[in-house]
Coordinates of C-alpha atoms in Angstrom, one line a residue:
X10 CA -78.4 -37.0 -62.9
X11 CA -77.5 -34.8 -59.8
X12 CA -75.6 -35.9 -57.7
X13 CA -78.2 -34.7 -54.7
X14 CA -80.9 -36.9 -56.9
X15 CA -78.9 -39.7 -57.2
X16 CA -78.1 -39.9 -53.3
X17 CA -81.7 -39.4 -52.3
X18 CA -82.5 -42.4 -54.9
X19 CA -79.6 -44.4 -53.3
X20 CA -81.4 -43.4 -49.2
X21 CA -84.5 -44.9 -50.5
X22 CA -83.2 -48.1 -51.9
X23 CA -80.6 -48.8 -49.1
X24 CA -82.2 -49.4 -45.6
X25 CA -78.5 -49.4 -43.9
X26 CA -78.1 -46.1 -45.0
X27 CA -75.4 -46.2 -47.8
X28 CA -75.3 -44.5 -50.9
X29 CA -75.0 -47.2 -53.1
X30 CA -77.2 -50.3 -54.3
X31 CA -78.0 -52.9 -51.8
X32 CA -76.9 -55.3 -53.9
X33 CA -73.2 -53.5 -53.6
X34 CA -73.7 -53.3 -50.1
X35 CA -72.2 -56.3 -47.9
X36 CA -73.7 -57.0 -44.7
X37 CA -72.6 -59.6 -42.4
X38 CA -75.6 -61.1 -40.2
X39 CA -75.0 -62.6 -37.0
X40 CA -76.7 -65.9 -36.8
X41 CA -77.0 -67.6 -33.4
X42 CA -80.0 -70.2 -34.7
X43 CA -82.8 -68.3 -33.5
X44 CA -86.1 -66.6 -35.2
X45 CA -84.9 -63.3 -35.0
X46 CA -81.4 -62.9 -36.4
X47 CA -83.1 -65.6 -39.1
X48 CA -85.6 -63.3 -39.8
X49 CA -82.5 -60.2 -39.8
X50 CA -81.4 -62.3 -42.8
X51 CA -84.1 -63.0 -44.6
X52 CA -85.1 -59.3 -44.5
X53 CA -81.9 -58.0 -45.7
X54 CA -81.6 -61.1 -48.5
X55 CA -85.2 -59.8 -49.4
X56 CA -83.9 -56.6 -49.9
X57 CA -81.2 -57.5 -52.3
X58 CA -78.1 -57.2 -49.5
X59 CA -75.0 -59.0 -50.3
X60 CA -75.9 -61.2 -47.0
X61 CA -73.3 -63.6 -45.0
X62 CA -74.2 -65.3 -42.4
X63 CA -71.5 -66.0 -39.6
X64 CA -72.4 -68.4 -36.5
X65 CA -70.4 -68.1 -33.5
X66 CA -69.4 -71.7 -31.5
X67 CA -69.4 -70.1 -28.4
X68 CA -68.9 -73.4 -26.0
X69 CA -68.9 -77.4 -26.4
X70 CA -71.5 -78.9 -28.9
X71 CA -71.8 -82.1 -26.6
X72 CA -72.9 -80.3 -23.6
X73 CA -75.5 -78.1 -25.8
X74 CA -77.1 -80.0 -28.0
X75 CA -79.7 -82.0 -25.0
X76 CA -79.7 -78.1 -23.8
X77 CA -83.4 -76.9 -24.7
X78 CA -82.7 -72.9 -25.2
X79 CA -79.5 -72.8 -25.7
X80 CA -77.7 -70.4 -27.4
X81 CA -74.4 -70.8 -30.5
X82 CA -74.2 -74.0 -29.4
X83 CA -74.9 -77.3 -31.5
X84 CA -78.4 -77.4 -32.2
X85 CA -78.6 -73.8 -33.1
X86 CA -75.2 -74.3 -35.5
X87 CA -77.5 -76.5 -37.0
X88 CA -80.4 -74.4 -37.2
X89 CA -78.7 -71.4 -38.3
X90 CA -76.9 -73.4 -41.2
X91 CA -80.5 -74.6 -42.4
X92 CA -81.5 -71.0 -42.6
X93 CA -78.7 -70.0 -44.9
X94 CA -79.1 -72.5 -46.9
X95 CA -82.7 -71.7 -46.9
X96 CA -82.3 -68.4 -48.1
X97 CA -79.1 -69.0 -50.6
X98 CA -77.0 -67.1 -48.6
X99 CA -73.0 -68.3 -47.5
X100 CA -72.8 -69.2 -44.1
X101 CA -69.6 -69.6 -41.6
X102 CA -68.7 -71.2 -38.2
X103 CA -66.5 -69.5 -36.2
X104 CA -64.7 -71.2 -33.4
X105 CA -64.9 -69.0 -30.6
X106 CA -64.6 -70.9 -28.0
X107 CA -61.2 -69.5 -26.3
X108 CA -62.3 -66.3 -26.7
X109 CA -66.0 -66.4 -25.0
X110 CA -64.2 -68.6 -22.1
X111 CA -61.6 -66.3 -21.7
X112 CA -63.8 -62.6 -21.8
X113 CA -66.9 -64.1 -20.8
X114 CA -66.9 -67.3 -18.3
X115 CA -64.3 -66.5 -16.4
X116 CA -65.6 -63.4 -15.4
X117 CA -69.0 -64.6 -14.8
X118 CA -67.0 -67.0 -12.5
X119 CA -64.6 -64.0 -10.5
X120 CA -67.8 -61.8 -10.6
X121 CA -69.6 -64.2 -8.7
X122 CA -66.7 -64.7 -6.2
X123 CA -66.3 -61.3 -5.7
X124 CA -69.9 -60.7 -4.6
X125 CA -71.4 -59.4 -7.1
X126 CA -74.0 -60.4 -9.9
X127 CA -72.9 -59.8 -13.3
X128 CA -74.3 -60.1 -17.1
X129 CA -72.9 -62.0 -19.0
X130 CA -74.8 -61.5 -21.8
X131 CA -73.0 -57.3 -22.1
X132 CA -70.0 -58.9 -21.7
X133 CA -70.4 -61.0 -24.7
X134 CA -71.7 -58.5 -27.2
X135 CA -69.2 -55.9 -25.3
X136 CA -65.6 -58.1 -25.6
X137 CA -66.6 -61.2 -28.7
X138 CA -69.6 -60.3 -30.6
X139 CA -69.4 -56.3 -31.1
X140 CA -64.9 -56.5 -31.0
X141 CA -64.0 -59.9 -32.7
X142 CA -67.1 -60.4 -34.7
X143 CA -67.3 -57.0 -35.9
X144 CA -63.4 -57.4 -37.1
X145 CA -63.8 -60.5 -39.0
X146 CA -66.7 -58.6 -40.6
X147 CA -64.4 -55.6 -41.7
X148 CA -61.8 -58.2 -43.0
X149 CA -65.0 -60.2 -45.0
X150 CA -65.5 -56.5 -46.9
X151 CA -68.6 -55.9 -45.0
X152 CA -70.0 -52.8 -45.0
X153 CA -71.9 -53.7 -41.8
X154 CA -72.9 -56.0 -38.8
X155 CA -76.7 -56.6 -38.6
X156 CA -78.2 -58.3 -35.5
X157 CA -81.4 -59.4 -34.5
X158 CA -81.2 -57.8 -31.4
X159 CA -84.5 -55.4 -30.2
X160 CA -82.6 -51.8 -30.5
X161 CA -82.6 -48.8 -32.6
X162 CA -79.8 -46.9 -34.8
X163 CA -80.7 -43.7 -35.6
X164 CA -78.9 -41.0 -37.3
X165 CA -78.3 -37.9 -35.4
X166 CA -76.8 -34.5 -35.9
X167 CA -73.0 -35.9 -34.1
X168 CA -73.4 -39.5 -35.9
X169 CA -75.4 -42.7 -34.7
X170 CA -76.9 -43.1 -31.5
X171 CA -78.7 -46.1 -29.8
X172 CA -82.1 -45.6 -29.2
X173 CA -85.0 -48.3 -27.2
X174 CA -86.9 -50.3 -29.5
X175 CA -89.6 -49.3 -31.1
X176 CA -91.5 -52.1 -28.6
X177 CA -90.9 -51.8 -25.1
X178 CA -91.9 -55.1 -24.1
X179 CA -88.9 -56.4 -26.8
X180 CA -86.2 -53.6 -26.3
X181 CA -82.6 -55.1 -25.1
X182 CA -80.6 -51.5 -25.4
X183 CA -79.9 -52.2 -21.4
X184 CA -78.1 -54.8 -22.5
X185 CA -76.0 -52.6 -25.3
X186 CA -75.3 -49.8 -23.4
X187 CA -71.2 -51.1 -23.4
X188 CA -71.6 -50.3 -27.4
X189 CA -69.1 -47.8 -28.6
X190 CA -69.5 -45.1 -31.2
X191 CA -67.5 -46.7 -33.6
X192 CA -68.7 -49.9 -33.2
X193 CA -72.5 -48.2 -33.8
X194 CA -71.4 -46.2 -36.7
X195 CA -71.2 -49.8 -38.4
X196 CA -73.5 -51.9 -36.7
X197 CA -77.4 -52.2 -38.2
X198 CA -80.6 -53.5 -35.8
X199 CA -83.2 -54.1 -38.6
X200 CA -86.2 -55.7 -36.1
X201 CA -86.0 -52.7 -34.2
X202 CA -89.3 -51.1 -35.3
X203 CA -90.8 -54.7 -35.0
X204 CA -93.0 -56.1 -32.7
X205 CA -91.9 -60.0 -32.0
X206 CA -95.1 -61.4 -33.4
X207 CA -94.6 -59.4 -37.1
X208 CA -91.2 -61.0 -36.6
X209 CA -92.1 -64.8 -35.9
X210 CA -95.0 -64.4 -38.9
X211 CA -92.2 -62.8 -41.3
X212 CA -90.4 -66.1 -40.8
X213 CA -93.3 -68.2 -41.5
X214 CA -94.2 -66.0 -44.9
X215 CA -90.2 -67.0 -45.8
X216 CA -90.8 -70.3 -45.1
X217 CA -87.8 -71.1 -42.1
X218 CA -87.9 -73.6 -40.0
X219 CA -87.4 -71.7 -36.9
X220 CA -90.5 -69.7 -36.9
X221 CA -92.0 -71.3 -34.1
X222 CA -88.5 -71.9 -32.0
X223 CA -88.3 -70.8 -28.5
X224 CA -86.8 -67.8 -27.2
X225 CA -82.9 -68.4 -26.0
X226 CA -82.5 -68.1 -22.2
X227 CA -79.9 -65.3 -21.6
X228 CA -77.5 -67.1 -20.4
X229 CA -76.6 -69.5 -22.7
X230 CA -73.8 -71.4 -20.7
X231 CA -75.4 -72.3 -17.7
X232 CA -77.3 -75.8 -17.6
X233 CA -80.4 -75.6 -15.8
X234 CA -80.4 -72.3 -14.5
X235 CA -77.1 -73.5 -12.1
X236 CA -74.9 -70.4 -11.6
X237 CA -72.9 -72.4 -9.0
X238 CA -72.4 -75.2 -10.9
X239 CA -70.7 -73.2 -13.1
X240 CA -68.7 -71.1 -10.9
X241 CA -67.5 -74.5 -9.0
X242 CA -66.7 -76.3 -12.5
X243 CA -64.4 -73.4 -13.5
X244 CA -63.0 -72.4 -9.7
X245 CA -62.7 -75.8 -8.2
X246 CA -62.8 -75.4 -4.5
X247 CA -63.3 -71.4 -4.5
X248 CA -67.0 -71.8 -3.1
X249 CA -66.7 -72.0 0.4
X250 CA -69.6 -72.6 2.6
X251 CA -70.3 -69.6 5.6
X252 CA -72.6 -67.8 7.9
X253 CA -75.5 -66.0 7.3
X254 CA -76.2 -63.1 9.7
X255 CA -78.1 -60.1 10.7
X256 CA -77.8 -56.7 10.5
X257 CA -75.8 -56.8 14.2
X258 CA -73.6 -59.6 13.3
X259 CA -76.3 -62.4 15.0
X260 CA -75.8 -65.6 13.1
X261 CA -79.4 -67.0 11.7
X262 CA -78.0 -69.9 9.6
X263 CA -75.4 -70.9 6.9
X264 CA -74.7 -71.3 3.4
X265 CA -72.9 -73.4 0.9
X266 CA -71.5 -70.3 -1.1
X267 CA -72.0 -66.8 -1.2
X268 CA -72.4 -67.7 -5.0
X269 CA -76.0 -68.5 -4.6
X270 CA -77.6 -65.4 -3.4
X271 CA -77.7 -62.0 -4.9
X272 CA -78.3 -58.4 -2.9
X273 CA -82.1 -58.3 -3.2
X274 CA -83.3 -61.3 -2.8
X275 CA -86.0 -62.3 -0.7
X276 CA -86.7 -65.9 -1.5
X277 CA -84.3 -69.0 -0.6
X278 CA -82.3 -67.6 1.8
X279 CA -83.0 -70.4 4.5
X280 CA -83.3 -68.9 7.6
X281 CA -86.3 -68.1 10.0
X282 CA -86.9 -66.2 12.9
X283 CA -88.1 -62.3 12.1
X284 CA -91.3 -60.9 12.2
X285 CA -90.8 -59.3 8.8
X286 CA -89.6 -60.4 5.4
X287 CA -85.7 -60.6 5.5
X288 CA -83.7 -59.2 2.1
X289 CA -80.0 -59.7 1.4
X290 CA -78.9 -56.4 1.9
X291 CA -75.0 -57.4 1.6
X292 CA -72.3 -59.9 0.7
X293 CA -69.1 -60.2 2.2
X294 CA -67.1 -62.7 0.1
X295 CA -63.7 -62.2 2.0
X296 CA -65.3 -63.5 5.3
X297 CA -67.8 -65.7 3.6
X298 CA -70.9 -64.1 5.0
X299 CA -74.4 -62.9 4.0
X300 CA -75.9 -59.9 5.7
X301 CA -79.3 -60.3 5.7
X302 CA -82.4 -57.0 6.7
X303 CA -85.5 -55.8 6.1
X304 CA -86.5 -54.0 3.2
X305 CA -85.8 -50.8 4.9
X306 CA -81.9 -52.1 4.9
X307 CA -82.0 -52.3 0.9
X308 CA -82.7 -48.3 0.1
X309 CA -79.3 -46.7 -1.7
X310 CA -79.2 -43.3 -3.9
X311 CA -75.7 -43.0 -4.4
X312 CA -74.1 -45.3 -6.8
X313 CA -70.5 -45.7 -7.9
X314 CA -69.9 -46.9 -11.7
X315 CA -66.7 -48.0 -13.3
X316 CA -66.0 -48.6 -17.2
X317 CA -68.5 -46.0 -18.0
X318 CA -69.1 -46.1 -21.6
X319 CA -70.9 -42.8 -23.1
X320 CA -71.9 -42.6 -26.3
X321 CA -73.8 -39.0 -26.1
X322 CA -71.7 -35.6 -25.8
X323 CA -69.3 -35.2 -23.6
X324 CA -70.4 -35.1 -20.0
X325 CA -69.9 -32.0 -18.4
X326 CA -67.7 -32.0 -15.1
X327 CA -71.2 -30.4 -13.2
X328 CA -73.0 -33.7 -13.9
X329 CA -76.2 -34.3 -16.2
X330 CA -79.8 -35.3 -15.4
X331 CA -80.2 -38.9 -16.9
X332 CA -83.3 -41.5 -16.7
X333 CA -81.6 -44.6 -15.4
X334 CA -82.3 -48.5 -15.1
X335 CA -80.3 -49.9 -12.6
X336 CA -81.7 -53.9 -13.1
X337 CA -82.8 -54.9 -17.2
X338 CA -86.9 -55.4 -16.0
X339 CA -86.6 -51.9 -13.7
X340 CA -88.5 -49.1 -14.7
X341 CA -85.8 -45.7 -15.0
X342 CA -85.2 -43.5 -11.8
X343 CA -84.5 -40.0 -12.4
X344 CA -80.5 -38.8 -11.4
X345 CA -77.6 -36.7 -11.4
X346 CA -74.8 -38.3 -13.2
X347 CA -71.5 -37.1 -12.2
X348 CA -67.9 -37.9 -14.2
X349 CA -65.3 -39.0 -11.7
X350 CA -62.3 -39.6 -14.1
X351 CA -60.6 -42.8 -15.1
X352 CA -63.9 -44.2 -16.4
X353 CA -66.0 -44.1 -12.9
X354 CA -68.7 -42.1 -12.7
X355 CA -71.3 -41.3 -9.3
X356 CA -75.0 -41.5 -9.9
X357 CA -77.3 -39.7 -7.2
X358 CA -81.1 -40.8 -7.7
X359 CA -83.9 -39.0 -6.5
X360 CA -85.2 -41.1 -4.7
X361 CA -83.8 -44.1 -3.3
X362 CA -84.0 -48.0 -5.2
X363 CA -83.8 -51.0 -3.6
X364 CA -81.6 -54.0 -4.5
X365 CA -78.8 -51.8 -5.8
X366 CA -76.5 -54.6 -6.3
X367 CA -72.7 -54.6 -7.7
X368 CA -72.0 -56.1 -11.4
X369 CA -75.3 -54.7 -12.5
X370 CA -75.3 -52.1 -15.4
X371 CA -76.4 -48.7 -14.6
X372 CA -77.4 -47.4 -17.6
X373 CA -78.7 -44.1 -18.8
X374 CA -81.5 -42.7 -21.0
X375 CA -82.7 -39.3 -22.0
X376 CA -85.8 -40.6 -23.6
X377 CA -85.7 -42.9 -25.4
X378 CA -82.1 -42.6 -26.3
X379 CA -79.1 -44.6 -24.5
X380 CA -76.9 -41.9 -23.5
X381 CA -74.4 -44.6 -21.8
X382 CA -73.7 -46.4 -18.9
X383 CA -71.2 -48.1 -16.5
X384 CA -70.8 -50.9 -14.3
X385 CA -72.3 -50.7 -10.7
X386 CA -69.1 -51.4 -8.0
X387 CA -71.4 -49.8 -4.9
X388 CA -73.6 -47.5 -3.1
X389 CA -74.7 -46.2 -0.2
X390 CA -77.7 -44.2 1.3
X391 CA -77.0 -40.7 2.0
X392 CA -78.3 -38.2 4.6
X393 CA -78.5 -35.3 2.2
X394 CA -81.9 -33.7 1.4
X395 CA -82.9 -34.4 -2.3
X396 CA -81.7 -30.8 -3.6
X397 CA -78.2 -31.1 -2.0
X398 CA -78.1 -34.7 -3.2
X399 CA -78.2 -33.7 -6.7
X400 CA -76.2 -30.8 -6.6
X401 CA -72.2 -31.3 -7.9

């Protein structure tokens, strides 16, 4: 046989793309305990992958398992090993613990104290799940990570790229924008063409017992929705209470902790007074204070990234248009993106948003395609007209 033949006989047995039997081909599946990394390994099982199944314990199975929604925590451990065992596949605990603390929580925590409003969820996949999971995998013989998360790999003419889901209603790439190119050339998203109710009735045709489980919330760690009960339980005594002010300075009220609002919001500030809706349009966590405005206060387009993480073609120094989301449920803005060096990057947006708020992702598209992003640190609104705005 040619060898040409035997390749293109090899492409349309092997889904991940290798050229060589799925049942040669190890893939390691990362199993949290929900429907749709269940579902990742059943497919890929069904297919005649090699399949393990690794679980991460990401935090304390006491505290987890009366947590409905939850994520890698003890009820989902449970879930996901009920699954493997379903399907016949090995299955693994890891103890991550240490590590999701130490890259994950406590930045949540100094995030929060710093004024901003970070994601842990990129964090995770960026610094335990994509880097320490993907490791173990490699030293397992895998050939690749599969995930269940709502994102596309597609081959291009320079390698992989990352590309929305095939349902926009489902796609997470906002969230996976801190992926690197190696770490794409061996990671696999095999629901990404799938809309979530051909994915909750592939789990009842296989029979698991999560079919009908609830979606995680996305943060797993915090009970009840309680960011500050968090933040207090691992800074004890940094949340300080403070004033709440105007755009002048006036004081209209005051806060337990700058920890509990977020530039944007609208709703539970606590304070009366205006004859028009009042936004946070700041936060000042050295002097404890929360500058509060009207809407009109909120409008940015300038933005300042750091840790910028592209995964397209180089950037040229003169900047490149981009489509980008500046909040995971916003709909993209159209911008210049201009390099900065060490990593930061300024974005100048066509028009102005509202809301801009630092330890959000900025992260940017060209289509469909993730072309890369960074982490918002600030912005400001500029007096330039739109064509001098977007001009290097």
């Amino acid at each position: 046989m040619r060898k040409e033949a035997a390749v293109a006989i090899f492409a349309a047995m092997n889904s991940m793309g290798f050229n060589r039997h799925p049942s040669e081909t190890r893939v390691v599946v990362a199993m949290s305990g929900g429907v749709d990394s269940s579902v990742t390994a059943a497919l890929l099982k069904a297919e005649g992958y090699d399949v393990v199944g690794i679980t991460l314990q990401l935090y304390d199975h006491g505290a987890a398992l009366a947590k409905k929604g939850a994520c890698c925590a003890g009820q989902d451990i449970h879930d996901a090993r009920r699954v493997a065992e379903k399907l016949g596949i090995p299955h693994y605990v890891l103890d991550y613990e240490s590590r999701f603390r130490d890259s994950v929580m406590e930045d949540f925590a100094d995030s929060y104290l710093r004024g901003e409003t970070p994601i842990p969820c990129v964090r995770c996949n960026q610094s335990v799940k994509f880097k320490d999971l993907l490791t173990t995998a490699r030293e397992l013989g895998a050939h690749a990570l599969a995930t269940g998360h709502y994102v596309r790999r597609l081959q291009g003419a320079d390698g992989a790229e990352l590309h929305r889901a095939r349902d926009p209603e489902r796609d997470q790439s906002y969230f996976l924008f801190a992926t690197t190119r190696e770490q794409l050339e061996f990671l696999r998203f095999p629901l990404g063409d799938l809309p979530k109710s051909e994915v909750r009735a592939l789990a009842e045709r296989f029979g698991l017992a999560v079919a009908d489980k609830p979606d995680s919330q996305d943060i797993c760690f915090v009970p009840n929705g309680s960011y500050a009960q968090v933040v207090e339980k691992l800074r004890p005594g940094a949340v300080d209470p403070g004033e709440i002010v105007d755009l002048e300075g006036r004081v209209l009220g005051r806060h337990d902790g700058i920890i509990g609002f977020t530039v944007g919001q609208r709703r539970g500030i606590g304070v009366g007074g205006s004859d028009q809706p009042l936004y946070v349009v700041r936060l000042e966590p050295e002097a404890r204070r929360v500058v509060v405005g009207p809407r009109a206060a909120l409008a940015r387009d300038r933005v300042y990234l750091r840790e910028v993480n592209w995964l397209a073609e180089s950037l040229p120094e003169e900047g490149r248009r981009v489509e980008v989301k500046l909040r995971s449920a916003q709909q993209p803005l159209d911008a210049l993106l201009l390099p900065r060096g060490d990593g930061s990057a300024e974005l100048r947006l066509c028009e102005a948003a509202y809301g801009v708020s630092p330890g959000q992702a900025a992260v940017c598209y060209d289509g469909g395609r993730v072309l890369g992003g960074g982490w918002i640190t600030g912005a400001e609104l500029s007096s330039l007209p739109v064509e001098e705005r977007l001009s290097a």
